[in-house]
Amino acid sequence: MSTKKVHNAPIKPYLRDLHGALIEIVSAMNRPQRDDDLMQEAGVTLDRALFRLLIGVERFGPIGVVDLAERVGLDYTTVSRQVAKLDSLGLVLRQGSKQDGRVREAVITPNGKVIADKLDAARERLSRQVFEDWAEQDVADLSRLMCRFAEAFRPDPKDTA
């Protein structure tokens, strides 16, 4: 049984607007041109499908291919092939899991980290344009609330044990 506090705040009128905003954000973030602009800004030449997985490994790794596929919403076999390409490029390393030797996990290499850092720096430069008319506190509040919102979607470790 969860011990999370439940507040009876009247949020229902906002749920449709929140859902619409999330759809708009995901749609914008998934546009291929946005990825191309980011990679150009970063000075990175990498297949669009690979760069997304590289960032996934950097953020969540070490991570098994099945878990990575689930996080990015792609088929396991597709992600497995793409992680193998990242491995062959020296950007990730596939290794046995410390928890389960049958599972192969992807972990970022130093070369992969360099590329991920370049992409992060480019993302920050491009984001400044989005937030140029925002007060710094508004950006900080948005970040804090989005992190809280994302946390609410994470599975409770007790439920996955």
PDB file of C-alpha atoms in Angstrom, residues 62-65 67 93-107:
ATOM      1  CA  PRO A  62      23.988   1.213 -17.350  1.00  0.00           C
ATOM      2  CA  ILE A  63      20.767   0.052 -18.929  1.00  0.00           C
ATOM      3  CA  GLY A  64      19.617  -3.156 -20.553  1.00  0.00           C
ATOM      4  CA  VAL A  65      18.450  -3.036 -24.140  1.00  0.00           C
ATOM      5  CA  ASP A  67      14.639  -1.313 -20.652  1.00  0.00           C
ATOM      6  CA  LEU A  93      30.077  -0.465 -24.262  1.00  0.00           C
ATOM      7  CA  ARG A  94      27.918  -3.540 -23.799  1.00  0.00           C
ATOM      8  CA  GLN A  95      28.674  -5.450 -20.633  1.00  0.00           C
ATOM      9  CA  GLY A  96      27.100  -8.043 -18.401  1.00  0.00           C
ATOM     10  CA  SER A  97      24.801  -6.750 -15.691  1.00  0.00           C
ATOM     11  CA  LYS A  98      26.090  -6.898 -12.136  1.00  0.00           C
ATOM     12  CA  GLN A  99      22.594  -7.858 -10.931  1.00  0.00           C
ATOM     13  CA  ASP A 100      21.821 -10.442 -13.627  1.00  0.00           C
ATOM     14  CA  GLY A 101      24.643 -11.924 -15.698  1.00  0.00           C
ATOM     15  CA  ARG A 102      22.190 -12.949 -18.416  1.00  0.00           C
ATOM     16  CA  VAL A 103      21.400  -9.289 -19.144  1.00  0.00           C
ATOM     17  CA  ARG A 104      23.678  -7.200 -21.355  1.00  0.00           C
ATOM     18  CA  GLU A 105      23.735  -3.539 -20.358  1.00  0.00           C
ATOM     19  CA  ALA A 106      24.848  -0.521 -22.332  1.00  0.00           C
ATOM     20  CA  VAL A 107      27.100   2.002 -20.620  1.00  0.00           C
TER      21      VAL A 107
END
